[in-house]
Tab-separated table of C-alpha atoms in Angstrom:
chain	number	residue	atom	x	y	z
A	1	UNK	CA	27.229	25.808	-29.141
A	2	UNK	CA	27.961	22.441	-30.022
A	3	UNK	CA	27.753	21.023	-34.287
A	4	UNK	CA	24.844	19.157	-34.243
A	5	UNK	CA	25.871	18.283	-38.547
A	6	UNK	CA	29.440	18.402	-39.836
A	7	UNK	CA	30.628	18.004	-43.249
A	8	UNK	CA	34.108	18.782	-44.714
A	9	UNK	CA	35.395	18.207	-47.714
A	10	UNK	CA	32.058	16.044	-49.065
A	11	UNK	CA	32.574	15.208	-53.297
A	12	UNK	CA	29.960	12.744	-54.795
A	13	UNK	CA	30.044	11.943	-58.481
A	14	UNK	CA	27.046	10.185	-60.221
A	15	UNK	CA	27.017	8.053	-63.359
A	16	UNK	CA	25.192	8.619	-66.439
A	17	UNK	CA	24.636	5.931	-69.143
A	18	UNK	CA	25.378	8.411	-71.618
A	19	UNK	CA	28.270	10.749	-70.575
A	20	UNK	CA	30.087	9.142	-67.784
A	21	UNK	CA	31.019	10.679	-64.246
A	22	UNK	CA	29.888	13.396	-62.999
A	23	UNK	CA	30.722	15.370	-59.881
A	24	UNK	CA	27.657	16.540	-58.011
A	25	UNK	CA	29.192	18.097	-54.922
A	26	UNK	CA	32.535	19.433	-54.959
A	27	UNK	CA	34.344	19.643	-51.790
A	28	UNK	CA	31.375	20.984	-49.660
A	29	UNK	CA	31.319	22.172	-46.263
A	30	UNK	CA	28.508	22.491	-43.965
A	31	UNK	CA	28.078	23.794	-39.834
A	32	UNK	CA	25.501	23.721	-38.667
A	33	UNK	CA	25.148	24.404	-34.403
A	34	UNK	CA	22.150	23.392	-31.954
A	35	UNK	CA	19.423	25.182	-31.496
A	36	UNK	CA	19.961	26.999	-35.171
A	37	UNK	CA	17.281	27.331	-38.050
A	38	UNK	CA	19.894	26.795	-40.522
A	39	UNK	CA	18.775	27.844	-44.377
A	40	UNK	CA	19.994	25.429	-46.916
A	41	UNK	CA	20.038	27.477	-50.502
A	42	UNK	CA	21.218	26.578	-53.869
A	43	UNK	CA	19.696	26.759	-57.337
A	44	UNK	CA	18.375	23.453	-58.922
A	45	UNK	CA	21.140	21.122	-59.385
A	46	UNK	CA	23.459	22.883	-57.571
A	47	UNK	CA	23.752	20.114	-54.994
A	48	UNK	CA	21.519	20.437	-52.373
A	49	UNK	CA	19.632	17.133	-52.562
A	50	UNK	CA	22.572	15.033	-52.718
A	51	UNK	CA	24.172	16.335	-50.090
A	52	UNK	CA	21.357	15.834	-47.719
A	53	UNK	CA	20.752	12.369	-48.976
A	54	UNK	CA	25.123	11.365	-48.596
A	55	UNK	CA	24.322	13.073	-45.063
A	56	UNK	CA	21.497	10.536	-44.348
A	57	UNK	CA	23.189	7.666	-45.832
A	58	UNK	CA	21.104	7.335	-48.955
A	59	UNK	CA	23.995	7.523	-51.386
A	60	UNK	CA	27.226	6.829	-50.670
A	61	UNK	CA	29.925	9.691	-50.890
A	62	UNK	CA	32.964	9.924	-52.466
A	63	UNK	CA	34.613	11.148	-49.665
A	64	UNK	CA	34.829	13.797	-46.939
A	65	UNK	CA	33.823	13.728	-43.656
A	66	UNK	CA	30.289	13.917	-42.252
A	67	UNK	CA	29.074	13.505	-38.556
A	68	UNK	CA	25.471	14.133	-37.008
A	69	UNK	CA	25.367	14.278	-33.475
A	70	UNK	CA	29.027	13.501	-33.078
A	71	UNK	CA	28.621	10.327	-34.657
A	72	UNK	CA	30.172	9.722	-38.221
A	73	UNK	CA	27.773	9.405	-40.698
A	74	UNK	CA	26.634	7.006	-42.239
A	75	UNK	CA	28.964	4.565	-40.437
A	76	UNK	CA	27.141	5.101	-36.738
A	77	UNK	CA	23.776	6.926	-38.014
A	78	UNK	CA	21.821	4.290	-36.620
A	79	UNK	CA	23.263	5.651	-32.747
A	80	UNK	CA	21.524	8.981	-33.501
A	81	UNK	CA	18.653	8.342	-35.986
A	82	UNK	CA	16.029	8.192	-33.288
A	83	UNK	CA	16.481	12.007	-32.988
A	84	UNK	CA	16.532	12.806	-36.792
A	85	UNK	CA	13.260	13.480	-38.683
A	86	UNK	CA	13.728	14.122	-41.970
A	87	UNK	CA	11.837	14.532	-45.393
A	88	UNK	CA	14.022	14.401	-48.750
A	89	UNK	CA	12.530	15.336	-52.401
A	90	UNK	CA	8.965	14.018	-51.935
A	91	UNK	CA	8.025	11.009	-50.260
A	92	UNK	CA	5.552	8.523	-51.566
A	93	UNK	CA	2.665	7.249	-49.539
A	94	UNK	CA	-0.142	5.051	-50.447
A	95	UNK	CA	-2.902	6.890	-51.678
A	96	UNK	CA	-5.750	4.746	-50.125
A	97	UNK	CA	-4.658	4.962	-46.771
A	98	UNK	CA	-5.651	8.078	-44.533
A	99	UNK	CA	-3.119	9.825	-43.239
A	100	UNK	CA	-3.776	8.638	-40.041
A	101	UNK	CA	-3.128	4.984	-41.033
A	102	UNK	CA	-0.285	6.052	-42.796
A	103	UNK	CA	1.056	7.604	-39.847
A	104	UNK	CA	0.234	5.110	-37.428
A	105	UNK	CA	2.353	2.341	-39.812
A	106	UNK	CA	5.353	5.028	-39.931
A	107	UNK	CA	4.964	4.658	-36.187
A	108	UNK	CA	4.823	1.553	-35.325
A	109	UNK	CA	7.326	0.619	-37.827
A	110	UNK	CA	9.697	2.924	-36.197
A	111	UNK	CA	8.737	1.892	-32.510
A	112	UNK	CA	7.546	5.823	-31.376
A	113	UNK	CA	3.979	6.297	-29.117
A	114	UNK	CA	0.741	6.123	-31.145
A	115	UNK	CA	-0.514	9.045	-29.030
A	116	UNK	CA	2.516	10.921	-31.020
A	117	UNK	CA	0.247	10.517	-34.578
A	118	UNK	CA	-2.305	12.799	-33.198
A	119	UNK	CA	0.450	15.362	-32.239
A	120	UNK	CA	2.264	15.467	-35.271
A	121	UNK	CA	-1.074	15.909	-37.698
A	122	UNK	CA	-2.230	18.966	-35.113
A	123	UNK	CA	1.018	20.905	-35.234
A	124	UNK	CA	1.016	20.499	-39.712
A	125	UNK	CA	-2.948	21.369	-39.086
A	126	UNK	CA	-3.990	17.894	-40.619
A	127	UNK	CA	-5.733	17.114	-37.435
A	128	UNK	CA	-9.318	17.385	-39.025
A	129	UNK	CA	-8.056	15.687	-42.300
A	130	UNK	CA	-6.133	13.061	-40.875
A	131	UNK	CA	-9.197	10.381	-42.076
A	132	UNK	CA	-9.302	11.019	-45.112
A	133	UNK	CA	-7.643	9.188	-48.119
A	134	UNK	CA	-4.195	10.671	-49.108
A	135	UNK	CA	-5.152	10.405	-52.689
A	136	UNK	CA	-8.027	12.803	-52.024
A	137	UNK	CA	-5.282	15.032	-50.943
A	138	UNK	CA	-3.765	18.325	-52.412
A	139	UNK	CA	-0.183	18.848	-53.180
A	140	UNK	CA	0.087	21.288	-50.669
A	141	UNK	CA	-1.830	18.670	-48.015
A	142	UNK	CA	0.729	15.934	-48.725
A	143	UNK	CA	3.791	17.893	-48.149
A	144	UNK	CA	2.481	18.659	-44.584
A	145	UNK	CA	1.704	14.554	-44.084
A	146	UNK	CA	5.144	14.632	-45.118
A	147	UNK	CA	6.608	16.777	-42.701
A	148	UNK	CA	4.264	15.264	-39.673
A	149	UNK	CA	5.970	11.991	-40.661
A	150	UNK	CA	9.254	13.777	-39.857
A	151	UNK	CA	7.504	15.165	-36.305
A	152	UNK	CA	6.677	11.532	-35.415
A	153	UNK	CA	9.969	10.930	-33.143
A	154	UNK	CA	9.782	14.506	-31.786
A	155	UNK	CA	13.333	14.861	-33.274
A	156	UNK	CA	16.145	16.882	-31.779
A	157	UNK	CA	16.911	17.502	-35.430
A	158	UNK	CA	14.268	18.669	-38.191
A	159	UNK	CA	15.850	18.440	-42.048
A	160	UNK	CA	13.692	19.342	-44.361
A	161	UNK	CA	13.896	19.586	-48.416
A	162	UNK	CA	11.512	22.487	-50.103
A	163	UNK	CA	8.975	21.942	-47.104
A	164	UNK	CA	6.477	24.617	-48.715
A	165	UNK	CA	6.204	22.824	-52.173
A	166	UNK	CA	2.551	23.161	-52.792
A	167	UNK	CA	1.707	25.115	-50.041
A	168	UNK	CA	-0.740	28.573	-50.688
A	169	UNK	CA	0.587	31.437	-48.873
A	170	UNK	CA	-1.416	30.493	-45.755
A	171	UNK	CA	0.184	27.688	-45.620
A	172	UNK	CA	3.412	29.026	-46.114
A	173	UNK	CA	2.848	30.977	-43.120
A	174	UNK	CA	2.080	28.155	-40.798
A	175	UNK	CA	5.232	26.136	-42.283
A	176	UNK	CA	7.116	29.246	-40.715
A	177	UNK	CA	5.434	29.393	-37.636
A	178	UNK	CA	5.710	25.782	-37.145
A	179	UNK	CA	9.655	26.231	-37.586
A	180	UNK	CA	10.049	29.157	-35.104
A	181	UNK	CA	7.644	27.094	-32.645
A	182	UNK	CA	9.604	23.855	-32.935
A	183	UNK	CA	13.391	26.104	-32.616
A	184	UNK	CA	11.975	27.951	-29.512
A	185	UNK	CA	11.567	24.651	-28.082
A	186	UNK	CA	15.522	23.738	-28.849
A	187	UNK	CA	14.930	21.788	-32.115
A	188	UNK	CA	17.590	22.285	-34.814
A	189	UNK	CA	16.044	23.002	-37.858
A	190	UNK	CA	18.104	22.669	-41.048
A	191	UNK	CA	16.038	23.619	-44.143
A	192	UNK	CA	15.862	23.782	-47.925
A	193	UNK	CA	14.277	26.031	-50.086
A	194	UNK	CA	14.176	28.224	-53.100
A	195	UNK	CA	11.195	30.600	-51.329
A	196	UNK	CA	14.702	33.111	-50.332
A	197	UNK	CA	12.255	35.321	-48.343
A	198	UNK	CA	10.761	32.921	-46.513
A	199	UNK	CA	13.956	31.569	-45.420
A	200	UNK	CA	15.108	35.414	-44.732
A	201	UNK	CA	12.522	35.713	-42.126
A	202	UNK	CA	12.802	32.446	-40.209
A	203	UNK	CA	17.090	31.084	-40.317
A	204	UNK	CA	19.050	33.173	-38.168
A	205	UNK	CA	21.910	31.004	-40.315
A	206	UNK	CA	22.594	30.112	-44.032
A	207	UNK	CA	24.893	28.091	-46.215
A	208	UNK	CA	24.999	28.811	-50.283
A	209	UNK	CA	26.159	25.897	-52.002
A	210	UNK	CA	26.591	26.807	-55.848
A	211	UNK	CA	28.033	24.334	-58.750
A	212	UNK	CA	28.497	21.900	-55.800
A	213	UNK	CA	30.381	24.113	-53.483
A	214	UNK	CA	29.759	26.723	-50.382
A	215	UNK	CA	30.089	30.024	-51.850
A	216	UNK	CA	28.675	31.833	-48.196
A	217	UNK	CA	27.938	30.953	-44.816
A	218	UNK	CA	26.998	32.106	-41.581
A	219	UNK	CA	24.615	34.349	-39.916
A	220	UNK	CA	22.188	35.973	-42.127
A	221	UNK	CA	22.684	39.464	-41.199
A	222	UNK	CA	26.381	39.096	-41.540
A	223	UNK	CA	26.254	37.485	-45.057
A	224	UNK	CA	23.395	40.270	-46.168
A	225	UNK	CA	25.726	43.353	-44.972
A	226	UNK	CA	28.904	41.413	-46.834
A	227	UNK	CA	27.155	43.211	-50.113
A	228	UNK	CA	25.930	46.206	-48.617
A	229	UNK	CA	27.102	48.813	-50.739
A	230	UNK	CA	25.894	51.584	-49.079
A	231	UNK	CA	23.298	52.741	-51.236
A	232	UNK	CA	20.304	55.031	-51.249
A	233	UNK	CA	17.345	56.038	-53.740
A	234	UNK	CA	17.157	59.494	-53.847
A	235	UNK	CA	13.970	61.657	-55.640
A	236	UNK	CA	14.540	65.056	-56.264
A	237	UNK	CA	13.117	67.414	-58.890
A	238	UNK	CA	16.217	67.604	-61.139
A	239	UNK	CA	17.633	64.239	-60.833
A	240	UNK	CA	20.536	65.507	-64.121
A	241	UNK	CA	21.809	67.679	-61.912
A	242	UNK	CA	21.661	66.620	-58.702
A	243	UNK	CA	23.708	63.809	-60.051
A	244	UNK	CA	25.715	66.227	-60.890
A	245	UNK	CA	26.083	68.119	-57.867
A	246	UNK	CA	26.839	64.880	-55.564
A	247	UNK	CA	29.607	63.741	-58.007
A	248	UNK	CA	31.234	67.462	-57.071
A	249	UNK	CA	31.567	65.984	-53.601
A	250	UNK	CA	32.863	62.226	-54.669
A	251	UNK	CA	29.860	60.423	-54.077
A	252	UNK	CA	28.267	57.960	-57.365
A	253	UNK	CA	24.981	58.901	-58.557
A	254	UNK	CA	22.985	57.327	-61.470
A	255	UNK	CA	19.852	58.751	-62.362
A	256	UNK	CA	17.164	55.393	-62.530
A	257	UNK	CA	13.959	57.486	-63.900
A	258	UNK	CA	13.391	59.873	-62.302
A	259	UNK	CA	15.434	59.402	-59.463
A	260	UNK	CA	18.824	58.862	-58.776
A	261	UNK	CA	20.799	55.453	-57.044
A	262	UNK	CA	23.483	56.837	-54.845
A	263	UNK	CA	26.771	54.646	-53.949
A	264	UNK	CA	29.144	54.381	-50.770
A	265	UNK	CA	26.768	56.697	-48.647
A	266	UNK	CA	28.268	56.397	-45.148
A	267	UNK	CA	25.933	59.557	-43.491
A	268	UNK	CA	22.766	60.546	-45.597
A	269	UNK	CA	22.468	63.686	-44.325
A	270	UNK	CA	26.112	64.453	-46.954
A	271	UNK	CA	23.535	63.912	-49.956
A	272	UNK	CA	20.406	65.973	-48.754
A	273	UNK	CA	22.893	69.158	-47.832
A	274	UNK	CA	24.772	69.042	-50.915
A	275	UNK	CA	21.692	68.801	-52.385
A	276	UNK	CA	19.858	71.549	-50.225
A	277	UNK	CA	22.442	73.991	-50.860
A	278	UNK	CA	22.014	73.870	-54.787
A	279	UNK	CA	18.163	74.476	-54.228
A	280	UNK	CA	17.834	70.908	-54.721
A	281	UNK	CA	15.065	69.729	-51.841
A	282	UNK	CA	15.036	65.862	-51.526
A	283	UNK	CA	11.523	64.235	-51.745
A	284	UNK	CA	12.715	60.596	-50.786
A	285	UNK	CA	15.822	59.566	-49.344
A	286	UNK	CA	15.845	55.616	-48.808
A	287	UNK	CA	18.601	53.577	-48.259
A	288	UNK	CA	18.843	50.412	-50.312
A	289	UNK	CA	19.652	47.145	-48.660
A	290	UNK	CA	20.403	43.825	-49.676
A	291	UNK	CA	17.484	40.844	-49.186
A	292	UNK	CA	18.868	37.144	-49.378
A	293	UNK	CA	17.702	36.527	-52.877
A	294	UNK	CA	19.572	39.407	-54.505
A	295	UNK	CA	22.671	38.147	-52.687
A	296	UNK	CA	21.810	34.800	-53.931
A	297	UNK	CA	21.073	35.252	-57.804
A	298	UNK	CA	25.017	37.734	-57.117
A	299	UNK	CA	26.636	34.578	-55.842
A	300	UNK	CA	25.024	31.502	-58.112
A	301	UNK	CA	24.207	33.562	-61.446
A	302	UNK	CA	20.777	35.315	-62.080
A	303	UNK	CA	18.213	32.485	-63.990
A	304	UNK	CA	21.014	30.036	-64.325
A	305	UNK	CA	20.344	26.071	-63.701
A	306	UNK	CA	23.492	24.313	-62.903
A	307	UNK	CA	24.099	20.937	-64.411
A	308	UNK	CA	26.514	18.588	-62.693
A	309	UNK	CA	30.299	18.985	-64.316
A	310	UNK	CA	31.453	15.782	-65.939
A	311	UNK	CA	34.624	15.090	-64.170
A	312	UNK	CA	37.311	16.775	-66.430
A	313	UNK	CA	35.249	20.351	-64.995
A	314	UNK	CA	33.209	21.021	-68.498
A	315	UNK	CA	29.226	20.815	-67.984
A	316	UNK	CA	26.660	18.853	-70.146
A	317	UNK	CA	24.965	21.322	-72.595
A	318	UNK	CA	21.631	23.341	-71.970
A	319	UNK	CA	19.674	20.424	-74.219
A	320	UNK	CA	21.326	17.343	-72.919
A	321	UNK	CA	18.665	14.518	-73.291
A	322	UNK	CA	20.117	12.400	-70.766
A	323	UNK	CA	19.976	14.581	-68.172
A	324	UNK	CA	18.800	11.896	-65.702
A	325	UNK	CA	21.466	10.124	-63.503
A	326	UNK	CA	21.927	6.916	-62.039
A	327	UNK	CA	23.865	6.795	-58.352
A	328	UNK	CA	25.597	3.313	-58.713
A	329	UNK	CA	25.831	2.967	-55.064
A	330	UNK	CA	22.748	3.853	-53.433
A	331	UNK	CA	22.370	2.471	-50.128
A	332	UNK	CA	18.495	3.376	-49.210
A	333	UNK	CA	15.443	4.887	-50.609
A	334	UNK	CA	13.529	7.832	-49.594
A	335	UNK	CA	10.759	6.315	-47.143
């Protein structure tokens, strides 16, 4: 496969009024390969934004090298940007337009078919909606607008930030179809999102970025069974003792209730004989696997918001006021 993005070594730093530098993104690394749904996860403030928007040349990094296409970004973006969509945070549009004017203006402003406005409000399902005013639209309504602006150019590449903000769970759904559709048809798809099951059942790849720096990567399956530890929820009458008869044969047993978690289980059929041959007859025996987000909360901290470091590596406390911070070299803003 050939990288359709590469980043190495990206470090921004922002500004605040208040409290001076701060780094952002620490170092960061990012593959992503053609023809890949590629999962983007981190928790809030952990650097996910800014490294999308130093990738598209809306701030200016640091340093570190990124390239899209080949092409070094954001020096020769403009060679390649005619096969990048892309929606960042969440884009403003004018709320008494329709989203077919709006779409049509995107268009024509970017030189891509008219007939393409049509196509992109039928695959987000806004094809019945499209004449109405966007202010008269839901939450959930805009963000697809949003993501048929990214569909005008029929991109090669597809990134998209939290694409199911505001969506119901119907929505949701067609988000994720729309993503497998658009991938079957060879479009590289790199997204972001904090819905970790969502993004389980449609990336075949993921990159973790915590405190500003990749803490796992690569295929999903292979970063799940990383933290496999083997175990299986066992329910049996006695759950005391059985715990006590699969220690006898070095295997780790808690009783949880009125079961028991069993650890390092290479063959299940050790626990139900030891158990069987104590009188012990197993009701349940299932084996507990890991899912993307308890992998996640393992690697970034369970319920913890990261705060940009100031640059001597100390963060800003939980109640910071100034929280908000100003890039002193932004070179764009989100469209």
């Amino acid at each position: 496969m050939s990288a359709v993005i590469e980043i190495e070594g990206l470090r921004k730093t922002f500004h605040s009024m208040r409290n001076g530098r701060r780094v952002a993104v620490d170092g960061f690394d990012l593959l992503v390969e053609a023809g890949q749904v590629h999962g983007f996860l981190g928790p809030n403030g952990s650097g996910k934004t800014t490294t999308l928007r130093a990738l598209l040349g809306l701030v200016r990094a640091d340093s570190g090298v990124m390239k899209v296409f080949g092409e070094r970004s954001p020096e020769l973006l403009p060679r390649v940007a005619g096969r990048v969509g892309a929606i960042v945070e969440s884009p403003q549009f004018f709320g008494n337009f329709t989203g077919h004017r709006t779409l049509r203006l995107l268009a024509r402003a970017g030189d891509v078919p008219i007939s393409r406005v049509d196509e992109a409000l039928e695959l987000v399902g806004l094809r019945d909606r499209g004449d109405e005013r966007v202010k008269g639209y839901s939450l959930g309504m805009k963000q697809r607008l949003a993501v048929a602006s990214a569909l005008l150019k029929d991109p090669q590449l597809l990134i998209l930030d939290e694409p199911a903000n505001g969506l119901d769970p119907a929505g949701i759904r067609e988000m994720r179809d729309l993503m497998r559709t658009l991938a079957a048809a060879g479009v590289t798809v790199l997204v972001s999102s904090h819905i970790l099951g969502e993004i389980q059942l449609i990336c075949d790849h993921v990159t973790i970025i915590s405190r500003g720096r990749r803490v796992a990567a690569g295929r999903v399956d292979e970063v799940l069974a990383g933290y496999d530890r083997q175990e299986f929820l066992v329910r049996v009458a006695e759950p005391e003792r059985a715990a006590e008869v699969l220690q006898a044969v070095e295997l780790t047993a808690a009783v949880d209730g009125d079961a028991l978690v069993v650890s390092g289980v290479t063959d299940p059929t050790i626990v139900s004989r030891a158990l069987g041959e104590q009188g012990l007859w197993v009701g349940e025996l299932t084996p507990l696997r890991p899912d993307l987000e308890s992998v996640f909360l393992e690697l970034t901290g369970a319920g913890h918001t990261w705060m940009p470091r100031q640059v001597d590596g100390s963060e800003l406390p939980a109640d910071d006021e100034d929280r908000a911070m100003i890039d002193l070299d932004v070179r764009g803003v989100d469209s």
